[in-house]
PDB file of C-alpha atoms in Angstrom:
ATOM      1  CA  UNK G 232     173.393 189.182 147.669  1.00 66.00           C
ATOM      2  CA  UNK G 233     170.943 186.571 148.913  1.00 80.00           C
ATOM      3  CA  UNK G 234     170.993 182.928 149.930  1.00 82.00           C
ATOM      4  CA  UNK G 235     169.377 181.712 146.721  1.00 84.00           C
ATOM      5  CA  UNK G 236     172.011 183.287 144.455  1.00 86.00           C
ATOM      6  CA  UNK G 237     174.850 182.109 146.683  1.00 90.00           C
ATOM      7  CA  UNK G 238     173.545 178.537 146.709  1.00 90.00           C
ATOM      8  CA  UNK G 239     172.966 178.596 142.954  1.00 89.00           C
ATOM      9  CA  UNK G 240     176.487 179.868 142.274  1.00 89.00           C
ATOM     10  CA  UNK G 241     177.946 177.213 144.566  1.00 91.00           C
ATOM     11  CA  UNK G 242     176.144 174.304 142.939  1.00 89.00           C
ATOM     12  CA  UNK G 243     177.094 175.587 139.492  1.00 89.00           C
ATOM     13  CA  UNK G 244     180.699 175.473 140.676  1.00 89.00           C
ATOM     14  CA  UNK G 245     180.239 171.981 142.135  1.00 89.00           C
ATOM     15  CA  UNK G 246     178.751 170.712 138.890  1.00 86.00           C
ATOM     16  CA  UNK G 247     181.549 172.241 136.813  1.00 85.00           C
ATOM     17  CA  UNK G 248     184.336 170.969 139.111  1.00 84.00           C
ATOM     18  CA  UNK G 249     183.429 167.423 140.183  1.00 78.00           C
ATOM     19  CA  UNK G 250     187.068 166.407 140.607  1.00 83.00           C
ATOM     20  CA  UNK G 251     187.972 168.904 143.310  1.00 91.00           C
ATOM     21  CA  UNK G 252     184.832 169.548 145.363  1.00 92.00           C
ATOM     22  CA  UNK G 253     184.133 167.266 148.329  1.00 93.00           C
ATOM     23  CA  UNK G 254     181.182 166.998 150.693  1.00 93.00           C
ATOM     24  CA  UNK G 255     183.039 168.919 153.399  1.00 95.00           C
ATOM     25  CA  UNK G 256     183.326 171.923 151.079  1.00 95.00           C
ATOM     26  CA  UNK G 257     179.555 172.028 150.556  1.00 95.00           C
ATOM     27  CA  UNK G 258     178.782 171.441 154.229  1.00 95.00           C
ATOM     28  CA  UNK G 259     181.149 174.190 155.381  1.00 96.00           C
ATOM     29  CA  UNK G 260     180.080 176.725 152.760  1.00 95.00           C
ATOM     30  CA  UNK G 261     176.378 176.262 153.476  1.00 95.00           C
ATOM     31  CA  UNK G 262     177.060 176.689 157.202  1.00 95.00           C
ATOM     32  CA  UNK G 263     178.944 179.936 156.506  1.00 95.00           C
ATOM     33  CA  UNK G 264     176.065 181.247 154.363  1.00 94.00           C
ATOM     34  CA  UNK G 265     173.575 180.314 157.095  1.00 94.00           C
ATOM     35  CA  UNK G 266     175.726 182.040 159.726  1.00 93.00           C
ATOM     36  CA  UNK G 267     175.822 185.240 157.677  1.00 92.00           C
ATOM     37  CA  UNK G 268     172.059 184.979 157.159  1.00 91.00           C
ATOM     38  CA  UNK G 269     171.406 184.701 160.907  1.00 91.00           C
ATOM     39  CA  UNK G 270     173.630 187.699 161.549  1.00 91.00           C
ATOM     40  CA  UNK G 271     171.524 189.829 159.198  1.00 90.00           C
ATOM     41  CA  UNK G 272     173.922 189.560 156.223  1.00 90.00           C
ATOM     42  CA  UNK G 273     176.745 191.395 157.954  1.00 90.00           C
ATOM     43  CA  UNK G 274     179.618 192.287 155.662  1.00 91.00           C
ATOM     44  CA  UNK G 275     182.347 190.925 157.958  1.00 94.00           C
ATOM     45  CA  UNK G 276     181.575 188.427 160.693  1.00 93.00           C
ATOM     46  CA  UNK G 277     183.304 186.074 163.092  1.00 93.00           C
ATOM     47  CA  UNK G 278     183.436 182.374 162.270  1.00 93.00           C
ATOM     48  CA  UNK G 279     184.529 180.434 165.385  1.00 91.00           C
ATOM     49  CA  UNK G 280     186.405 177.363 164.255  1.00 91.00           C
ATOM     50  CA  UNK G 281     184.826 174.969 166.749  1.00 90.00           C
ATOM     51  CA  UNK G 282     181.304 176.148 165.861  1.00 91.00           C
ATOM     52  CA  UNK G 283     182.013 175.916 162.129  1.00 93.00           C
ATOM     53  CA  UNK G 284     183.379 172.381 162.511  1.00 93.00           C
ATOM     54  CA  UNK G 285     180.385 171.309 164.573  1.00 93.00           C
ATOM     55  CA  UNK G 286     177.849 173.022 162.295  1.00 93.00           C
ATOM     56  CA  UNK G 287     179.338 171.473 159.149  1.00 94.00           C
ATOM     57  CA  UNK G 288     179.882 168.026 160.743  1.00 94.00           C
ATOM     58  CA  UNK G 289     183.642 168.097 160.197  1.00 94.00           C
ATOM     59  CA  UNK G 290     185.409 166.273 163.015  1.00 91.00           C
ATOM     60  CA  UNK G 291     189.028 166.759 161.963  1.00 91.00           C
ATOM     61  CA  UNK G 292     190.715 170.167 162.189  1.00 90.00           C
ATOM     62  CA  UNK G 293     193.028 169.516 159.239  1.00 92.00           C
ATOM     63  CA  UNK G 294     190.047 168.562 157.065  1.00 94.00           C
ATOM     64  CA  UNK G 295     188.289 171.750 158.142  1.00 93.00           C
ATOM     65  CA  UNK G 296     191.395 173.863 157.477  1.00 92.00           C
ATOM     66  CA  UNK G 297     191.817 172.433 153.975  1.00 95.00           C
ATOM     67  CA  UNK G 298     188.134 172.961 153.101  1.00 95.00           C
ATOM     68  CA  UNK G 299     188.223 176.515 154.490  1.00 95.00           C
ATOM     69  CA  UNK G 300     191.376 177.420 152.547  1.00 94.00           C
ATOM     70  CA  UNK G 301     189.857 175.994 149.362  1.00 95.00           C
ATOM     71  CA  UNK G 302     186.743 178.169 149.733  1.00 95.00           C
ATOM     72  CA  UNK G 303     189.000 181.213 150.063  1.00 94.00           C
ATOM     73  CA  UNK G 304     191.098 180.143 147.060  1.00 94.00           C
ATOM     74  CA  UNK G 305     188.003 179.526 144.922  1.00 93.00           C
ATOM     75  CA  UNK G 306     186.649 182.988 145.707  1.00 92.00           C
ATOM     76  CA  UNK G 307     183.557 182.060 147.726  1.00 93.00           C
ATOM     77  CA  UNK G 308     184.696 183.643 150.977  1.00 94.00           C
ATOM     78  CA  UNK G 309     187.217 186.355 151.812  1.00 94.00           C
ATOM     79  CA  UNK G 310     189.471 186.003 154.855  1.00 94.00           C
ATOM     80  CA  UNK G 311     189.505 189.334 156.708  1.00 93.00           C
ATOM     81  CA  UNK G 312     191.380 188.200 159.813  1.00 92.00           C
ATOM     82  CA  UNK G 313     192.948 184.793 160.294  1.00 89.00           C
ATOM     83  CA  UNK G 314     192.441 182.830 163.511  1.00 81.00           C
ATOM     84  CA  UNK G 315     195.535 182.040 165.554  1.00 77.00           C
ATOM     85  CA  UNK G 316     194.497 178.469 166.345  1.00 72.00           C
ATOM     86  CA  UNK G 317     191.538 176.090 166.174  1.00 68.00           C
ATOM     87  CA  UNK G 318     190.003 177.607 169.305  1.00 73.00           C
ATOM     88  CA  UNK G 319     189.775 181.166 167.965  1.00 76.00           C
ATOM     89  CA  UNK G 320     187.633 182.761 165.254  1.00 86.00           C
ATOM     90  CA  UNK G 321     188.372 183.712 161.685  1.00 90.00           C
ATOM     91  CA  UNK G 322     186.761 186.946 160.522  1.00 93.00           C
ATOM     92  CA  UNK G 323     185.368 186.403 157.033  1.00 94.00           C
ATOM     93  CA  UNK G 324     183.126 187.943 154.392  1.00 94.00           C
ATOM     94  CA  UNK G 325     181.006 186.259 151.750  1.00 93.00           C
ATOM     95  CA  UNK G 326     181.964 187.096 148.194  1.00 88.00           C
ATOM     96  CA  UNK G 327     179.105 188.286 146.012  1.00 73.00           C
ATOM     97  CA  UNK G 328     179.400 185.382 143.588  1.00 63.00           C
ATOM     98  CA  UNK G 329     176.870 185.633 140.782  1.00 58.00           C
ATOM     99  CA  UNK G 330     175.401 182.450 139.353  1.00 48.00           C
ATOM    100  CA  UNK G 331     176.431 182.230 135.714  1.00 47.00           C
ATOM    101  CA  UNK G 332     173.560 182.179 133.259  1.00 49.00           C
ATOM    102  CA  UNK G 333     173.322 179.146 131.035  1.00 46.00           C
ATOM    103  CA  UNK G 334     175.676 177.080 133.174  1.00 54.00           C
ATOM    104  CA  UNK G 335     176.498 173.463 132.424  1.00 51.00           C
ATOM    105  CA  UNK G 336     174.244 172.408 135.284  1.00 51.00           C
ATOM    106  CA  UNK G 337     171.307 174.372 133.864  1.00 55.00           C
ATOM    107  CA  UNK G 338     171.775 172.788 130.452  1.00 56.00           C
ATOM    108  CA  UNK G 339     172.064 169.283 131.913  1.00 54.00           C
ATOM    109  CA  UNK G 340     168.903 169.696 133.989  1.00 52.00           C
ATOM    110  CA  UNK G 341     166.993 171.136 131.045  1.00 54.00           C
ATOM    111  CA  UNK G 342     167.991 168.173 128.887  1.00 56.00           C
ATOM    112  CA  UNK G 343     166.959 165.808 131.656  1.00 52.00           C
ATOM    113  CA  UNK G 344     163.581 167.507 131.963  1.00 46.00           C
ATOM    114  CA  UNK G 345     163.064 167.291 128.206  1.00 50.00           C
ATOM    115  CA  UNK G 346     163.807 163.583 128.174  1.00 48.00           C
ATOM    116  CA  UNK G 347     161.389 163.060 131.085  1.00 44.00           C
ATOM    117  CA  UNK G 348     158.672 165.022 129.330  1.00 43.00           C
ATOM    118  CA  UNK G 349     158.889 162.672 126.375  1.00 44.00           C
ATOM    119  CA  UNK G 350     157.811 159.884 128.723  1.00 42.00           C
ATOM    120  CA  UNK G 351     155.417 161.681 131.082  1.00 44.00           C
ATOM    121  CA  UNK G 352     152.998 163.908 129.216  1.00 49.00           C
ATOM    122  CA  UNK G 353     151.007 166.598 131.040  1.00 50.00           C
ATOM    123  CA  UNK G 354     147.578 165.318 131.971  1.00 54.00           C
ATOM    124  CA  UNK G 355     144.361 166.987 130.941  1.00 52.00           C
ATOM    125  CA  UNK G 356     142.709 169.433 133.323  1.00 60.00           C
ATOM    126  CA  UNK G 357     139.807 167.047 133.829  1.00 63.00           C
ATOM    127  CA  UNK G 358     142.154 164.280 134.990  1.00 73.00           C
ATOM    128  CA  UNK G 359     144.121 166.587 137.274  1.00 78.00           C
ATOM    129  CA  UNK G 360     141.164 168.303 138.900  1.00 82.00           C
ATOM    130  CA  UNK G 361     140.050 165.297 140.952  1.00 83.00           C
ATOM    131  CA  UNK G 362     143.507 164.107 141.986  1.00 87.00           C
ATOM    132  CA  UNK G 363     144.796 164.833 145.465  1.00 89.00           C
ATOM    133  CA  UNK G 364     147.520 167.466 145.687  1.00 88.00           C
ATOM    134  CA  UNK G 365     149.742 164.891 147.371  1.00 84.00           C
ATOM    135  CA  UNK G 366     149.467 162.581 144.344  1.00 87.00           C
ATOM    136  CA  UNK G 367     150.398 165.101 141.657  1.00 84.00           C
ATOM    137  CA  UNK G 368     153.836 165.230 140.028  1.00 83.00           C
ATOM    138  CA  UNK G 369     155.139 168.499 138.559  1.00 82.00           C
ATOM    139  CA  UNK G 370     155.607 166.795 135.186  1.00 82.00           C
ATOM    140  CA  UNK G 371     151.867 166.079 134.981  1.00 83.00           C
ATOM    141  CA  UNK G 372     151.000 169.775 134.887  1.00 83.00           C
ATOM    142  CA  UNK G 373     151.290 172.081 131.840  1.00 83.00           C
ATOM    143  CA  UNK G 374     154.465 174.188 131.777  1.00 82.00           C
ATOM    144  CA  UNK G 375     152.666 177.467 132.412  1.00 83.00           C
ATOM    145  CA  UNK G 376     151.109 176.141 135.633  1.00 85.00           C
ATOM    146  CA  UNK G 377     154.160 174.511 137.201  1.00 86.00           C
ATOM    147  CA  UNK G 378     155.431 177.576 139.051  1.00 89.00           C
ATOM    148  CA  UNK G 379     152.049 178.131 140.684  1.00 91.00           C
ATOM    149  CA  UNK G 380     151.732 174.427 141.527  1.00 90.00           C
ATOM    150  CA  UNK G 381     155.109 174.535 143.268  1.00 91.00           C
ATOM    151  CA  UNK G 382     153.851 177.493 145.294  1.00 92.00           C
ATOM    152  CA  UNK G 383     150.625 175.628 146.140  1.00 91.00           C
ATOM    153  CA  UNK G 384     152.620 172.636 147.390  1.00 91.00           C
ATOM    154  CA  UNK G 385     154.859 174.872 149.516  1.00 91.00           C
ATOM    155  CA  UNK G 386     151.828 176.654 150.982  1.00 92.00           C
ATOM    156  CA  UNK G 387     150.139 173.344 151.814  1.00 90.00           C
ATOM    157  CA  UNK G 388     153.311 172.204 153.609  1.00 90.00           C
ATOM    158  CA  UNK G 389     153.541 175.410 155.677  1.00 89.00           C
ATOM    159  CA  UNK G 390     149.869 175.171 156.731  1.00 88.00           C
ATOM    160  CA  UNK G 391     150.202 171.492 157.671  1.00 88.00           C
ATOM    161  CA  UNK G 392     153.407 172.120 159.617  1.00 85.00           C
ATOM    162  CA  UNK G 393     151.701 174.883 161.588  1.00 81.00           C
ATOM    163  CA  UNK G 394     148.746 172.597 162.313  1.00 75.00           C
ATOM    164  CA  UNK G 395     151.018 169.769 163.459  1.00 74.00           C
ATOM    165  CA  UNK G 396     152.833 172.071 165.871  1.00 66.00           C
ATOM    166  CA  UNK G 397     149.513 172.971 167.474  1.00 62.00           C
ATOM    167  CA  UNK G 398     147.947 169.504 167.226  1.00 60.00           C
ATOM    168  CA  UNK G 399     145.192 170.814 164.958  1.00 57.00           C
ATOM    169  CA  UNK G 400     143.748 168.109 162.641  1.00 63.00           C
ATOM    170  CA  UNK G 401     143.690 169.255 159.037  1.00 75.00           C
ATOM    171  CA  UNK G 402     142.643 166.171 157.088  1.00 82.00           C
ATOM    172  CA  UNK G 403     140.782 168.442 154.686  1.00 84.00           C
ATOM    173  CA  UNK G 404     144.054 170.131 153.726  1.00 86.00           C
ATOM    174  CA  UNK G 405     145.927 166.820 153.486  1.00 85.00           C
ATOM    175  CA  UNK G 406     143.295 165.300 151.188  1.00 88.00           C
ATOM    176  CA  UNK G 407     142.450 168.391 149.153  1.00 90.00           C
ATOM    177  CA  UNK G 408     142.073 168.016 145.404  1.00 91.00           C
ATOM    178  CA  UNK G 409     144.039 169.898 142.783  1.00 90.00           C
ATOM    179  CA  UNK G 410     141.060 171.970 141.650  1.00 91.00           C
ATOM    180  CA  UNK G 411     140.015 172.894 145.198  1.00 92.00           C
ATOM    181  CA  UNK G 412     143.493 173.985 146.246  1.00 92.00           C
ATOM    182  CA  UNK G 413     144.747 175.603 143.061  1.00 92.00           C
ATOM    183  CA  UNK G 414     141.651 177.445 141.805  1.00 93.00           C
ATOM    184  CA  UNK G 415     141.854 180.304 144.373  1.00 94.00           C
ATOM    185  CA  UNK G 416     145.573 180.698 143.635  1.00 94.00           C
ATOM    186  CA  UNK G 417     144.865 180.963 139.891  1.00 93.00           C
ATOM    187  CA  UNK G 418     142.203 183.578 140.583  1.00 93.00           C
ATOM    188  CA  UNK G 419     144.713 185.554 142.662  1.00 94.00           C
ATOM    189  CA  UNK G 420     147.034 185.715 139.638  1.00 92.00           C
ATOM    190  CA  UNK G 421     144.470 186.087 136.850  1.00 91.00           C
ATOM    191  CA  UNK G 422     141.726 188.171 138.473  1.00 92.00           C
ATOM    192  CA  UNK G 423     143.237 189.849 141.538  1.00 92.00           C
ATOM    193  CA  UNK G 424     146.473 190.756 139.733  1.00 91.00           C
ATOM    194  CA  UNK G 425     148.843 189.415 142.360  1.00 91.00           C
ATOM    195  CA  UNK G 426     152.305 188.380 141.223  1.00 91.00           C
ATOM    196  CA  UNK G 427     154.216 185.239 142.175  1.00 88.00           C
ATOM    197  CA  UNK G 428     156.555 187.571 144.075  1.00 90.00           C
ATOM    198  CA  UNK G 429     153.574 188.808 146.131  1.00 92.00           C
ATOM    199  CA  UNK G 430     152.537 185.231 146.878  1.00 93.00           C
ATOM    200  CA  UNK G 431     156.072 184.300 147.926  1.00 92.00           C
ATOM    201  CA  UNK G 432     156.220 187.299 150.261  1.00 92.00           C
ATOM    202  CA  UNK G 433     153.002 186.130 151.906  1.00 93.00           C
ATOM    203  CA  UNK G 434     154.318 182.572 152.213  1.00 92.00           C
ATOM    204  CA  UNK G 435     157.525 183.785 153.873  1.00 92.00           C
ATOM    205  CA  UNK G 436     155.393 185.848 156.248  1.00 92.00           C
ATOM    206  CA  UNK G 437     153.295 182.818 157.178  1.00 91.00           C
ATOM    207  CA  UNK G 438     156.436 180.786 157.878  1.00 89.00           C
ATOM    208  CA  UNK G 439     157.490 183.257 160.582  1.00 89.00           C
ATOM    209  CA  UNK G 440     156.334 181.978 164.033  1.00 87.00           C
ATOM    210  CA  UNK G 441     155.938 185.590 165.201  1.00 89.00           C
ATOM    211  CA  UNK G 442     152.977 186.091 162.844  1.00 88.00           C
ATOM    212  CA  UNK G 443     150.772 183.899 165.002  1.00 88.00           C
ATOM    213  CA  UNK G 444     147.442 185.479 164.037  1.00 91.00           C
ATOM    214  CA  UNK G 445     147.774 184.846 160.307  1.00 91.00           C
ATOM    215  CA  UNK G 446     149.287 181.392 160.832  1.00 87.00           C
ATOM    216  CA  UNK G 447     146.101 180.413 162.705  1.00 86.00           C
ATOM    217  CA  UNK G 448     143.818 182.215 160.237  1.00 89.00           C
ATOM    218  CA  UNK G 449     145.100 180.950 156.886  1.00 91.00           C
ATOM    219  CA  UNK G 450     144.092 177.286 156.712  1.00 88.00           C
ATOM    220  CA  UNK G 451     143.483 176.934 152.972  1.00 91.00           C
ATOM    221  CA  UNK G 452     143.842 178.801 149.687  1.00 93.00           C
ATOM    222  CA  UNK G 453     140.359 180.327 149.932  1.00 93.00           C
ATOM    223  CA  UNK G 454     141.369 181.923 153.206  1.00 92.00           C
ATOM    224  CA  UNK G 455     144.607 183.094 151.650  1.00 94.00           C
ATOM    225  CA  UNK G 456     142.806 184.795 148.773  1.00 94.00           C
ATOM    226  CA  UNK G 457     140.331 186.448 151.118  1.00 94.00           C
ATOM    227  CA  UNK G 458     143.041 187.906 153.363  1.00 94.00           C
ATOM    228  CA  UNK G 459     145.971 188.366 150.951  1.00 93.00           C
ATOM    229  CA  UNK G 460     145.545 192.136 150.565  1.00 93.00           C
ATOM    230  CA  UNK G 461     145.514 192.630 154.340  1.00 94.00           C
ATOM    231  CA  UNK G 462     148.624 190.477 154.774  1.00 93.00           C
ATOM    232  CA  UNK G 463     150.531 192.335 152.045  1.00 91.00           C
ATOM    233  CA  UNK G 464     149.562 195.661 153.587  1.00 92.00           C
ATOM    234  CA  UNK G 465     150.874 194.414 156.930  1.00 91.00           C
ATOM    235  CA  UNK G 466     154.096 193.194 155.326  1.00 90.00           C
ATOM    236  CA  UNK G 467     154.668 196.541 153.614  1.00 89.00           C
ATOM    237  CA  UNK G 468     153.892 198.532 156.756  1.00 88.00           C
ATOM    238  CA  UNK G 469     156.302 196.557 158.940  1.00 79.00           C
ATOM    239  CA  UNK G 470     159.138 196.148 156.455  1.00 67.00           C
ATOM    240  CA  UNK G 471     162.231 198.300 156.855  1.00 54.00           C
ATOM    241  CA  UNK G 472     164.112 198.638 153.544  1.00 53.00           C
ATOM    242  CA  UNK G 473     167.268 199.870 155.267  1.00 47.00           C
ATOM    243  CA  UNK G 474     167.454 196.847 157.493  1.00 49.00           C
ATOM    244  CA  UNK G 475     167.568 193.480 155.749  1.00 48.00           C
ATOM    245  CA  UNK G 476     167.842 191.480 158.957  1.00 50.00           C
ATOM    246  CA  UNK G 477     165.778 188.393 159.526  1.00 49.00           C
ATOM    247  CA  UNK G 478     164.732 186.763 162.799  1.00 50.00           C
ATOM    248  CA  UNK G 479     167.778 185.128 164.356  1.00 49.00           C
ATOM    249  CA  UNK G 480     168.512 182.264 166.639  1.00 52.00           C
ATOM    250  CA  UNK G 481     169.649 184.335 169.646  1.00 55.00           C
ATOM    251  CA  UNK G 482     171.743 181.615 171.194  1.00 53.00           C
ATOM    252  CA  UNK G 483     173.760 181.014 168.048  1.00 52.00           C
ATOM    253  CA  UNK G 484     173.964 184.713 167.165  1.00 53.00           C
ATOM    254  CA  UNK G 485     175.300 185.681 170.593  1.00 56.00           C
ATOM    255  CA  UNK G 486     177.949 182.998 170.385  1.00 50.00           C
ATOM    256  CA  UNK G 487     179.049 184.092 166.931  1.00 51.00           C
ATOM    257  CA  UNK G 488     179.093 187.813 167.697  1.00 55.00           C
ATOM    258  CA  UNK G 489     181.200 187.261 170.797  1.00 52.00           C
ATOM    259  CA  UNK G 490     184.096 186.213 168.568  1.00 49.00           C
ATOM    260  CA  UNK G 491     184.095 189.305 166.374  1.00 50.00           C
TER     261      UNK G 491
END
């Protein structure tokens, strides 16, 4: 079970059932998934009603109650222990809902992409190379390069966010060209034999504020390629397979655990 699969399964359900799903269902379900995430994916966990209403922006208790009961009925959450009133906590568990392959939403999006591709053709490498990363659309890039481009965009955003937090000017990163930013990433895949999974692990590591040294060190894709082996070694040495917990917001976690 992970957040990606849970979100994917939910939006498949939303797409297949437009007549019954409302915004409050989505807001509440995503808050419940986030709560479970912050608690380290506990099997059963407390869901204080007032916190759930506030976190999902539902101001009416009856609206909350109806949305909550629907999520139980539709099989997205399991009610372990029912709250006695709106000031107490339900104890719930997330259901391991698998996203169906070849869903209606997947087919609709694929058809949409195909129709868009008929209009916007991938540009030649020569045209792309000199364009700024910020100016490039996914549809302009050949199919086989789109996954890596998405990663490059995400990496650029993480580096810029870190720089903004520390008031470090990074105009060079903001104005970088496609060829300058993407070439080291391509070499990491083609020559250094890293996988996209490896690159995603590194990106997640760089997003963690606790990894201050690497957040200050990695300021472009050349720096990432140079230090990627060291970062992966550090990730592997500090990971604990038996404990899937992630860094938590202590204030929220303590509040939630107090209701269990």
